[in-house]
Amino acid sequence: MKDNTELFETVSVPRAVRTMAIPTVMGQLIVLIYNMADTFFIGQTNNHYMVAAASLILPVFNITLSLAGLAGIGGGALVSRLLGQKRPDEARRVYSFSIWLCVAISALFSLGVLLFMDPLMRLLGASQDTLGYARDYALCVIVFGAVPTVLSGTLAAFLRAVGESRKAGFGVTMGGVINIGLDPLLMFVLFPAGREVVGAGVATCLSNCISCVYFILVIARLQDRSVLRLCSPLRLPEAKSVGGIFAVGLPSCVATLLFDLDYIVIDKLMTAYGDAALAAVGIVLKAERLPLNVGVGLCQAMVPITAYNYSAGNYKRMNDVRRFVLLLGLLTAGVSIALYETLAGPIMRMFIDNAETVSLGTDFLRIRCLATPLMFLSFFHVNLFNSFGKGGYAMFLGTFRWAALNIPMLFLLNAWIGMYGLVWTQAIADGINVVLSFAVYKLFEKKSGLADRLRGF
């Protein structure tokens, strides 16, 4: 752990962030690409019912990723803080408890989707034309794929927590590359025509299983010099630590669930405007994730370093990391707006050759991309509070953003403006939320005394 301790404590801020961020961002981009790959290859059938079905399942699949956040982000951030406090034994217990927690929750979620499959599909807005495709896709990626997906995400988070960002990033990247390779093989070669959605779902499930095996092997090799263990019996940490896991993990999970609920509401309301509009917004919601996933990767790289230094009392280094990541995220968002405004049409045509879908999607993407810097600033502050172990602040910002702003405004603007009101909601709601996020952070600095400590540097 010596090299990783130096990474957290003494390596220059740009180098430390670069070391943690490059593999993490690459992993996030590959995750995005392989999620988009399903839509891309399904779109090659020019069957917008298949595209719409895959779009309907995306938010539910993302719920599995939020479950990884409960154990991985909550437990991982706490492990980083415990290492900063020089408490490796308690860090091992937190890791053990978190792994068992993630397996239990993901198994229950998988079972629930299986038992309530058809009502869930109807609730999501599946029409008679999309129901069968949606059911097949959900069976593969959620019912069979939930446990390996959640476990992979959780193990990756713990690897980042102890400074092994490269290994975490490689595992995520490897799974994505395998998914991309399996998609055309299974969809157009091994599975018969009309079963392309099943082929895409099987490719995603298999790739996540392979990625999970990789992470298990990495943990096995690291266990002699790390707090992470391969065969980890359930070891209960201190009650305070259990509370710390949920204090950070639960807000992260709830915020992600509300984010996915927002997508579900968009899909549900967009069904009123036809399957072409639903397919178009489904593509846009994936395409817009490129800069957002870069931002997520930057924040994931930031959390272990800021958590470690906040816990160790090195507030100057913590603040330098915060500012550096903030600058990188905003620069990425600015570049993405320019690219999307210029290339929206060609981007849509990459996914589907349907004139109505392309036309609607081009308009949608040019509007939605304006929210990119605002979205980054919103989840940046949530991740910052997570790294401090201040789950109450993170819960407030994450919940208010979606439950009080985004989701209610979807209904309001849909009733007021119509289809394009659904598309404008993100920018308007996040604009309000960013102002609130900065105000809450300044309040935290003042109440915690952090502002006084930083003023001396």
XYZ file of N, CA and C in Angstrom, residues 237-444:
624
model
N -18.569 -4.656 10.989
C -17.774 -3.521 11.470
C -18.466 -2.860 12.651
N -17.854 -1.835 13.190
C -18.472 -1.075 14.275
C -19.810 -0.496 13.816
N -20.704 -0.304 14.769
C -22.023 0.254 14.432
C -21.886 1.606 13.743
N -20.911 2.384 14.175
C -20.672 3.687 13.553
C -20.275 3.530 12.090
N -19.503 2.496 11.782
C -19.080 2.267 10.399
C -20.242 1.806 9.533
N -21.100 0.934 10.081
C -22.289 0.511 9.337
C -23.136 1.735 9.006
N -23.296 2.606 9.996
C -24.018 3.855 9.737
C -23.336 4.696 8.695
N -21.984 4.696 8.710
C -21.229 5.463 7.722
C -21.398 4.939 6.313
N -21.494 3.606 6.156
C -21.732 3.014 4.834
C -23.059 3.498 4.278
N -24.105 3.394 5.096
C -25.431 3.780 4.624
C -25.586 5.298 4.533
N -24.860 6.030 5.375
C -24.959 7.494 5.343
C -24.510 8.046 3.998
N -23.513 7.389 3.376
C -23.035 7.825 2.064
C -23.640 6.987 0.949
N -23.731 5.668 1.162
C -24.238 4.789 0.113
C -25.703 4.995 -0.195
N -26.507 5.213 0.842
C -27.943 5.392 0.620
C -28.257 6.651 -0.181
N -27.676 7.820 0.153
C -27.920 8.993 -0.694
C -27.490 8.774 -2.137
N -26.344 8.099 -2.326
C -25.890 7.815 -3.684
C -26.878 6.921 -4.413
N -27.346 5.886 -3.710
C -28.312 4.960 -4.302
C -29.630 5.659 -4.610
N -30.132 6.448 -3.652
C -31.409 7.148 -3.854
C -31.316 8.141 -5.003
N -30.198 8.892 -5.059
C -30.029 9.860 -6.144
C -30.004 9.168 -7.497
N -29.321 8.023 -7.573
C -29.273 7.280 -8.833
C -30.630 6.709 -9.178
N -31.343 6.203 -8.164
C -32.685 5.675 -8.408
C -33.625 6.770 -8.919
N -33.521 7.949 -8.326
C -34.365 9.059 -8.780
C -33.959 9.510 -10.180
N -32.654 9.455 -10.471
C -32.172 9.748 -11.822
C -32.793 8.778 -12.816
N -32.798 7.489 -12.460
C -33.399 6.485 -13.337
C -34.915 6.657 -13.412
N -35.537 7.043 -12.294
C -36.971 7.313 -12.317
C -37.277 8.467 -13.256
N -36.399 9.460 -13.282
C -36.547 10.575 -14.201
C -36.566 10.074 -15.643
N -35.649 9.164 -15.963
C -35.615 8.584 -17.314
C -36.894 7.785 -17.602
N -37.360 7.048 -16.588
C -38.584 6.267 -16.763
C -39.762 7.195 -17.038
N -39.836 8.307 -16.299
C -40.925 9.263 -16.506
C -40.843 9.874 -17.902
N -39.628 10.219 -18.337
C -39.462 10.756 -19.693
C -39.981 9.759 -20.717
N -39.547 8.491 -20.579
C -40.001 7.456 -21.522
C -41.517 7.301 -21.472
N -42.055 7.270 -20.260
C -43.498 7.069 -20.091
C -44.285 8.210 -20.734
N -43.870 9.445 -20.479
C -44.584 10.588 -21.051
C -44.359 10.689 -22.556
N -43.158 10.282 -23.008
C -42.857 10.377 -24.433
C -43.635 9.359 -25.255
N -44.117 8.274 -24.621
C -44.892 7.281 -25.368
C -46.159 7.892 -25.965
N -46.647 8.980 -25.360
C -47.851 9.641 -25.878
C -47.603 10.252 -27.256
N -46.338 10.457 -27.615
C -46.007 11.099 -28.892
C -45.543 10.101 -29.960
N -45.674 8.793 -29.655
C -45.396 7.775 -30.660
C -44.074 7.061 -30.437
N -43.950 5.894 -31.064
C -42.744 5.080 -30.894
C -41.512 5.729 -31.514
N -41.687 6.534 -32.559
C -40.532 7.215 -33.162
C -39.934 8.224 -32.171
N -40.803 8.973 -31.482
C -40.318 9.924 -30.470
C -39.655 9.198 -29.310
N -40.238 8.059 -28.908
C -39.655 7.278 -27.820
C -38.285 6.736 -28.216
N -38.180 6.219 -29.431
C -36.888 5.718 -29.907
C -35.870 6.852 -29.978
N -36.301 8.034 -30.434
C -35.400 9.181 -30.566
C -34.870 9.613 -29.203
N -35.753 9.745 -28.212
C -35.297 10.187 -26.902
C -34.442 9.113 -26.237
N -34.723 7.841 -26.528
C -33.895 6.769 -25.992
C -32.467 6.850 -26.489
N -32.292 7.152 -27.766
C -30.954 7.317 -28.334
C -30.271 8.543 -27.730
N -31.014 9.638 -27.612
C -30.447 10.886 -27.086
C -29.997 10.704 -25.633
N -30.798 10.013 -24.829
C -30.441 9.815 -23.429
C -29.160 9.004 -23.278
N -28.837 8.202 -24.283
C -27.566 7.477 -24.256
C -26.439 8.335 -24.828
N -26.715 9.010 -25.939
C -25.671 9.812 -26.589
C -25.186 10.946 -25.694
N -26.095 11.538 -24.915
C -25.708 12.665 -24.066
C -24.838 12.244 -22.899
N -24.738 10.925 -22.662
C -23.975 10.436 -21.519
C -22.469 10.509 -21.719
N -21.996 10.787 -22.949
C -20.552 10.831 -23.194
C -19.848 11.807 -22.249
N -20.187 13.102 -22.262
C -19.510 14.014 -21.322
C -19.906 13.753 -19.874
N -21.120 13.278 -19.662
C -21.544 13.007 -18.293
C -20.743 11.857 -17.691
N -20.466 10.828 -18.494
C -19.668 9.716 -17.991
C -18.228 10.127 -17.727
N -17.713 11.067 -18.539
C -16.388 11.619 -18.241
C -16.428 12.313 -16.887
N -17.477 13.092 -16.656
C -17.628 13.764 -15.373
C -17.763 12.797 -14.218
N -18.519 11.726 -14.423
C -18.661 10.698 -13.389
C -17.299 10.069 -13.091
N -16.528 9.790 -14.147
C -15.196 9.222 -13.956
C -14.286 10.148 -13.172
N -14.342 11.446 -13.466
C -13.542 12.425 -12.717
C -13.937 12.448 -11.247
N -15.237 12.405 -10.993
C -15.705 12.422 -9.605
C -15.313 11.145 -8.875
N -15.396 10.007 -9.566
C -14.988 8.746 -8.950
C -13.505 8.767 -8.614
N -12.707 9.413 -9.460
C -11.274 9.545 -9.187
C -11.025 10.503 -8.022
N -11.877 11.523 -7.906
C -11.711 12.533 -6.857
C -12.042 11.978 -5.475
N -13.087 11.169 -5.370
C -13.619 10.770 -4.063
C -12.577 10.112 -3.154
N -11.814 9.096 -3.611
C -10.847 8.496 -2.677
C -9.790 9.482 -2.189
N -9.326 10.369 -3.074
C -8.266 11.302 -2.677
C -8.797 12.337 -1.697
N -9.963 12.916 -1.992
C -10.531 13.914 -1.082
C -10.964 13.270 0.234
N -11.506 12.039 0.163
C -11.915 11.351 1.393
C -10.715 11.096 2.293
N -9.636 10.605 1.713
C -8.421 10.300 2.476
C -7.873 11.561 3.131
N -7.736 12.634 2.362
C -7.116 13.855 2.875
C -8.030 14.621 3.826
N -9.329 14.570 3.605
C -10.258 15.194 4.543
C -10.164 14.504 5.899
N -10.115 13.160 5.862
C -10.025 12.400 7.109
C -8.681 12.605 7.785
N -7.616 12.751 6.972
C -6.272 12.932 7.531
C -6.008 14.368 7.967
N -6.930 15.290 7.668
C -6.755 16.685 8.059
C -5.903 17.503 7.111
N -5.616 16.975 5.915
C -4.831 17.709 4.920
C -5.802 18.475 4.020
N -6.352 19.551 4.544
C -7.440 20.258 3.869
C -6.976 21.011 2.631
N -5.725 21.464 2.618
C -5.229 22.160 1.439
C -5.192 21.229 0.240
N -4.655 20.030 0.421
C -4.590 19.079 -0.687
C -5.996 18.668 -1.127
N -6.854 18.461 -0.139
C -8.239 18.137 -0.463
C -8.859 19.212 -1.341
N -8.675 20.468 -0.985
C -9.276 21.577 -1.730
C -8.631 21.749 -3.103
N -7.328 21.502 -3.205
C -6.661 21.591 -4.502
C -7.209 20.538 -5.468
N -7.450 19.340 -4.952
C -8.038 18.276 -5.779
C -9.444 18.673 -6.215
N -10.207 19.192 -5.287
C -11.587 19.617 -5.604
C -11.598 20.639 -6.727
N -10.756 21.648 -6.644
C -10.731 22.701 -7.664
C -10.264 22.173 -9.012
N -9.264 21.308 -8.999
C -8.716 20.777 -10.245
C -9.750 19.936 -10.986
N -10.446 19.081 -10.257
C -11.474 18.237 -10.877
C -12.637 19.086 -11.378
N -13.008 20.102 -10.629
C -14.081 21.003 -11.049
C -13.745 21.668 -12.378
N -12.521 22.140 -12.519
C -12.091 22.775 -13.763
C -12.118 21.796 -14.929
N -11.594 20.589 -14.729
C -11.579 19.587 -15.801
C -12.991 19.233 -16.244
N -13.896 19.081 -15.296
C -15.272 18.725 -15.632
C -15.979 19.792 -16.436
N -15.782 21.051 -16.080
C -16.427 22.145 -16.803
C -15.844 22.303 -18.210
N -14.544 22.103 -18.361
C -13.937 22.161 -19.691
C -14.503 21.063 -20.587
N -14.641 19.873 -20.049
C -15.217 18.757 -20.811
C -16.642 19.076 -21.243
N -17.420 19.643 -20.340
C -18.814 19.977 -20.653
C -18.891 21.030 -21.755
N -18.020 22.030 -21.701
C -18.031 23.073 -22.721
C -17.708 22.537 -24.100
N -16.711 21.667 -24.184
C -16.347 21.071 -25.473
C -17.495 20.215 -26.004
N -18.154 19.493 -25.118
C -19.233 18.605 -25.556
C -20.407 19.378 -26.143
N -20.718 20.534 -25.578
C -21.813 21.337 -26.120
C -21.514 21.735 -27.563
N -20.292 22.183 -27.799
C -19.910 22.584 -29.153
C -20.026 21.418 -30.127
N -19.600 20.239 -29.720
C -19.640 19.075 -30.602
C -21.073 18.623 -30.877
N -21.898 18.571 -29.832
C -23.269 18.113 -30.019
C -24.099 19.078 -30.861
N -23.904 20.358 -30.655
C -24.646 21.325 -31.452
C -24.285 21.203 -32.932
N -23.031 20.854 -33.207
C -22.565 20.751 -34.589
C -22.905 19.410 -35.219
N -22.833 18.329 -34.454
C -22.892 16.979 -35.021
C -24.123 16.191 -34.594
N -25.155 16.849 -34.113
C -26.336 16.130 -33.615
C -26.951 15.226 -34.679
N -27.107 15.736 -35.886
C -27.710 14.941 -36.957
C -26.906 13.691 -37.294
N -25.605 13.828 -37.608
C -24.790 12.638 -37.880
C -24.764 11.643 -36.728
N -24.784 12.136 -35.486
C -24.793 11.228 -34.337
C -26.059 10.375 -34.341
N -27.197 10.996 -34.596
C -28.453 10.241 -34.646
C -28.437 9.219 -35.779
N -27.905 9.602 -36.935
C -27.890 8.672 -38.076
C -26.947 7.498 -37.864
N -26.030 7.623 -36.890
C -25.176 6.482 -36.546
C -25.999 5.346 -35.949
N -27.111 5.688 -35.312
C -27.881 4.690 -34.590
C -29.053 4.128 -35.380
N -29.658 4.939 -36.216
C -30.851 4.468 -36.908
C -31.054 5.270 -38.187
N -31.578 4.606 -39.203
C -31.833 5.257 -40.491
C -33.335 5.407 -40.704
N -33.952 6.116 -39.786
C -35.383 6.387 -39.863
C -35.547 7.901 -39.815
N -36.085 8.491 -40.878
C -36.080 9.950 -41.037
C -36.768 10.665 -39.879
N -37.918 10.155 -39.446
C -38.660 10.822 -38.374
C -37.893 10.759 -37.060
N -37.328 9.587 -36.767
C -36.566 9.425 -35.532
C -35.330 10.317 -35.527
N -34.629 10.369 -36.654
C -33.422 11.193 -36.760
C -33.756 12.671 -36.590
N -34.832 13.125 -37.221
C -35.219 14.534 -37.146
C -35.556 14.939 -35.710
N -36.353 14.125 -35.040
C -36.714 14.428 -33.653
C -35.485 14.363 -32.748
N -34.677 13.321 -32.928
C -33.507 13.142 -32.078
C -32.494 14.260 -32.217
N -32.354 14.802 -33.431
C -31.429 15.911 -33.649
C -31.838 17.124 -32.827
N -33.121 17.438 -32.842
C -33.617 18.556 -32.025
C -33.433 18.272 -30.532
N -33.780 17.060 -30.137
C -33.697 16.695 -28.717
C -32.263 16.827 -28.205
N -31.299 16.321 -28.976
C -29.913 16.306 -28.523
C -29.355 17.718 -28.397
N -29.684 18.589 -29.346
C -29.192 19.972 -29.296
C -29.729 20.728 -28.080
N -30.914 20.361 -27.634
C -31.486 20.998 -26.447
C -30.908 20.381 -25.167
N -30.906 19.056 -25.114
C -30.472 18.375 -23.898
C -29.010 18.641 -23.555
N -28.160 18.812 -24.572
C -26.729 18.978 -24.300
C -26.432 20.277 -23.538
N -27.343 21.245 -23.603
C -27.124 22.509 -22.896
C -27.077 22.321 -21.386
N -27.628 21.219 -20.918
C -27.638 20.961 -19.474
C -26.354 20.300 -18.986
N -25.435 19.957 -19.889
C -24.262 19.163 -19.515
C -23.442 19.776 -18.379
N -23.009 21.046 -18.457
C -22.222 21.591 -17.338
C -23.025 21.676 -16.050
N -24.314 21.906 -16.159
C -25.159 22.002 -14.968
C -25.301 20.635 -14.306
N -25.438 19.590 -15.116
C -25.537 18.240 -14.568
C -24.231 17.847 -13.878
N -23.099 18.208 -14.500
C -21.818 17.892 -13.876
C -21.694 18.574 -12.520
N -22.020 19.848 -12.458
C -21.911 20.580 -11.198
C -22.816 19.982 -10.122
N -23.968 19.480 -10.542
C -24.899 18.892 -9.575
C -24.329 17.626 -8.960
N -23.891 16.669 -9.797
C -23.395 15.437 -9.177
C -21.977 15.595 -8.638
N -21.243 16.615 -9.054
C -19.943 16.914 -8.452
C -20.100 17.216 -6.966
N -21.054 18.046 -6.622
C -21.246 18.416 -5.219
C -21.742 17.226 -4.389
N -22.599 16.392 -4.977
C -23.048 15.195 -4.251
C -21.864 14.288 -3.946
N -20.986 14.071 -4.940
C -19.812 13.222 -4.728
C -18.853 13.835 -3.721
N -18.748 15.148 -3.722
C -17.864 15.829 -2.776
C -18.327 15.574 -1.336
N -19.626 15.726 -1.108
C -20.151 15.457 0.230
C -20.014 13.976 0.596
N -20.157 13.091 -0.397
C -19.943 11.668 -0.132
C -18.520 11.408 0.346
N -17.553 12.082 -0.261
C -16.158 11.867 0.133
C -15.902 12.365 1.553
N -16.649 13.364 1.988
C -16.512 13.871 3.356
C -17.254 12.992 4.374
N -18.060 12.074 3.867
C -18.884 11.270 4.764
C -20.115 12.004 5.247
N -20.481 13.073 4.546
C -21.631 13.904 4.937
C -22.847 13.505 4.096
N -23.386 12.324 4.418
C -24.492 11.793 3.641
C -25.751 12.639 3.705
N -25.951 13.356 4.797
C -27.156 14.183 4.912
C -27.195 15.272 3.857
N -26.071 15.931 3.642
C -25.993 16.965 2.596
C -26.186 16.337 1.217
N -25.522 15.188 0.985
C -25.641 14.515 -0.305
C -27.080 14.069 -0.559
N -27.719 13.537 0.483
C -29.110 13.085 0.350
C -30.023 14.256 0.012
N -29.826 15.373 0.704
C -30.669 16.545 0.448
C -30.528 17.020 -0.990
N -29.269 17.187 -1.461
C -29.056 17.696 -2.818
C -29.553 16.719 -3.870
N -29.239 15.429 -3.686
C -29.664 14.441 -4.671
C -31.170 14.289 -4.726
N -31.807 14.262 -3.565
C -33.258 14.087 -3.526
C -33.979 15.326 -4.040
N -33.531 16.500 -3.603
C -34.181 17.734 -4.040
C -34.075 17.900 -5.553
N -32.898 17.551 -6.092
C -32.678 17.720 -7.529
C -33.715 16.966 -8.347
N -33.944 15.700 -7.976
C -34.839 14.882 -8.792
C -36.285 14.928 -8.314
N -36.496 14.767 -7.000
C -37.861 14.656 -6.490
C -38.595 15.986 -6.452
N -37.867 17.083 -6.219
C -38.522 18.390 -6.104
C -38.411 19.224 -7.379
N -37.410 18.938 -8.223
C -37.205 19.747 -9.421
C -37.479 18.973 -10.711
N -36.600 18.037 -11.048
C -36.668 17.406 -12.365
C -37.988 16.695 -12.644
N -38.355 15.770 -11.756
C -39.524 14.938 -12.043
C -40.826 15.751 -12.044
N -41.083 16.597 -11.031
C -42.296 17.413 -11.117
C -42.318 18.322 -12.347
N -41.135 18.862 -12.736
C -41.100 19.760 -13.888
C -41.356 19.025 -15.201
N -41.057 17.716 -15.252
C -41.396 16.938 -16.445
C -42.910 16.964 -16.684
N -43.668 16.729 -15.631
C -45.124 16.747 -15.765
C -45.629 18.158 -16.076
N -45.045 19.147 -15.393
C -45.487 20.521 -15.577
C -45.212 21.013 -16.993
N -43.979 20.838 -17.462
C -43.625 21.344 -18.790
C -44.245 20.513 -19.902
N -44.488 19.225 -19.642
C -45.196 18.417 -20.641
C -46.619 18.925 -20.825
N -47.275 19.267 -19.707
C -48.645 19.790 -19.782
C -48.680 21.184 -20.397
N -47.630 21.946 -20.156
C -47.609 23.350 -20.595
C -47.121 23.490 -22.037
N -46.012 22.816 -22.362
C -45.388 22.979 -23.676
C -45.608 21.772 -24.578
N -45.660 20.573 -23.970
C -45.799 19.370 -24.771
C -44.491 18.605 -24.864
N -44.262 17.933 -25.988
C -43.114 17.057 -26.166
C -41.790 17.756 -25.895
N -41.629 18.973 -26.384
C -40.360 19.668 -26.198
C -40.180 20.166 -24.765
N -41.273 20.251 -24.013
C -41.144 20.567 -22.601
C -40.389 19.480 -21.858
N -40.602 18.212 -22.271
C -39.868 17.108 -21.671
C -38.368 17.239 -21.909
N -38.005 17.764 -23.060
C -36.594 17.855 -23.437
C -35.903 19.021 -22.738
N -36.623 20.117 -22.500
C -36.036 21.306 -21.867
C -35.928 21.188 -20.349
N -36.632 20.225 -19.761
C -36.701 20.146 -18.299
C -35.336 20.077 -17.636
N -34.420 19.260 -18.182
C -33.130 19.022 -17.529
C -32.354 20.325 -17.320
N -32.256 21.130 -18.358
C -31.472 22.366 -18.261
C -32.086 23.333 -17.248
N -33.407 23.453 -17.258
C -34.062 24.396 -16.353
C -33.927 23.934 -14.905
N -34.225 22.659 -14.658
C -34.176 22.142 -13.290
C -32.757 22.166 -12.736
N -31.771 21.752 -13.543
C -30.399 21.714 -13.035
C -29.818 23.110 -12.870
N -30.294 24.063 -13.632
C -29.863 25.442 -13.417
C -30.221 25.912 -12.022
N -31.425 25.590 -11.578
C -31.846 25.939 -10.218
C -31.032 25.156 -9.194
N -30.802 23.867 -9.486
C -30.113 23.012 -8.532
C -28.654 23.410 -8.329
N -28.000 23.903 -9.362
C -26.598 24.311 -9.241
C -26.464 25.474 -8.256
N -27.368 26.441 -8.346
C -27.346 27.572 -7.412
C -27.496 27.055 -5.978
N -28.422 26.122 -5.792
C -28.624 25.543 -4.467
C -27.382 24.782 -3.996
N -26.739 24.031 -4.907
C -25.571 23.217 -4.536
C -24.426 24.083 -4.038
N -24.135 25.172 -4.733
C -23.069 26.072 -4.289
C -23.408 26.696 -2.935
N -24.669 27.061 -2.753
C -25.087 27.666 -1.488
C -24.936 26.678 -0.333
N -25.324 25.418 -0.560
C -25.209 24.396 0.482
C -23.747 24.122 0.807
N -22.885 24.080 -0.208
C -21.467 23.832 0.054
C -20.855 24.967 0.877
N -21.183 26.204 0.539
C -20.670 27.339 1.313
C -21.183 27.298 2.753
N -22.429 26.891 2.924
C -22.985 26.754 4.269
C -22.226 25.679 5.050
N -21.924 24.549 4.376
C -21.169 23.479 5.027
C -19.777 23.960 5.429
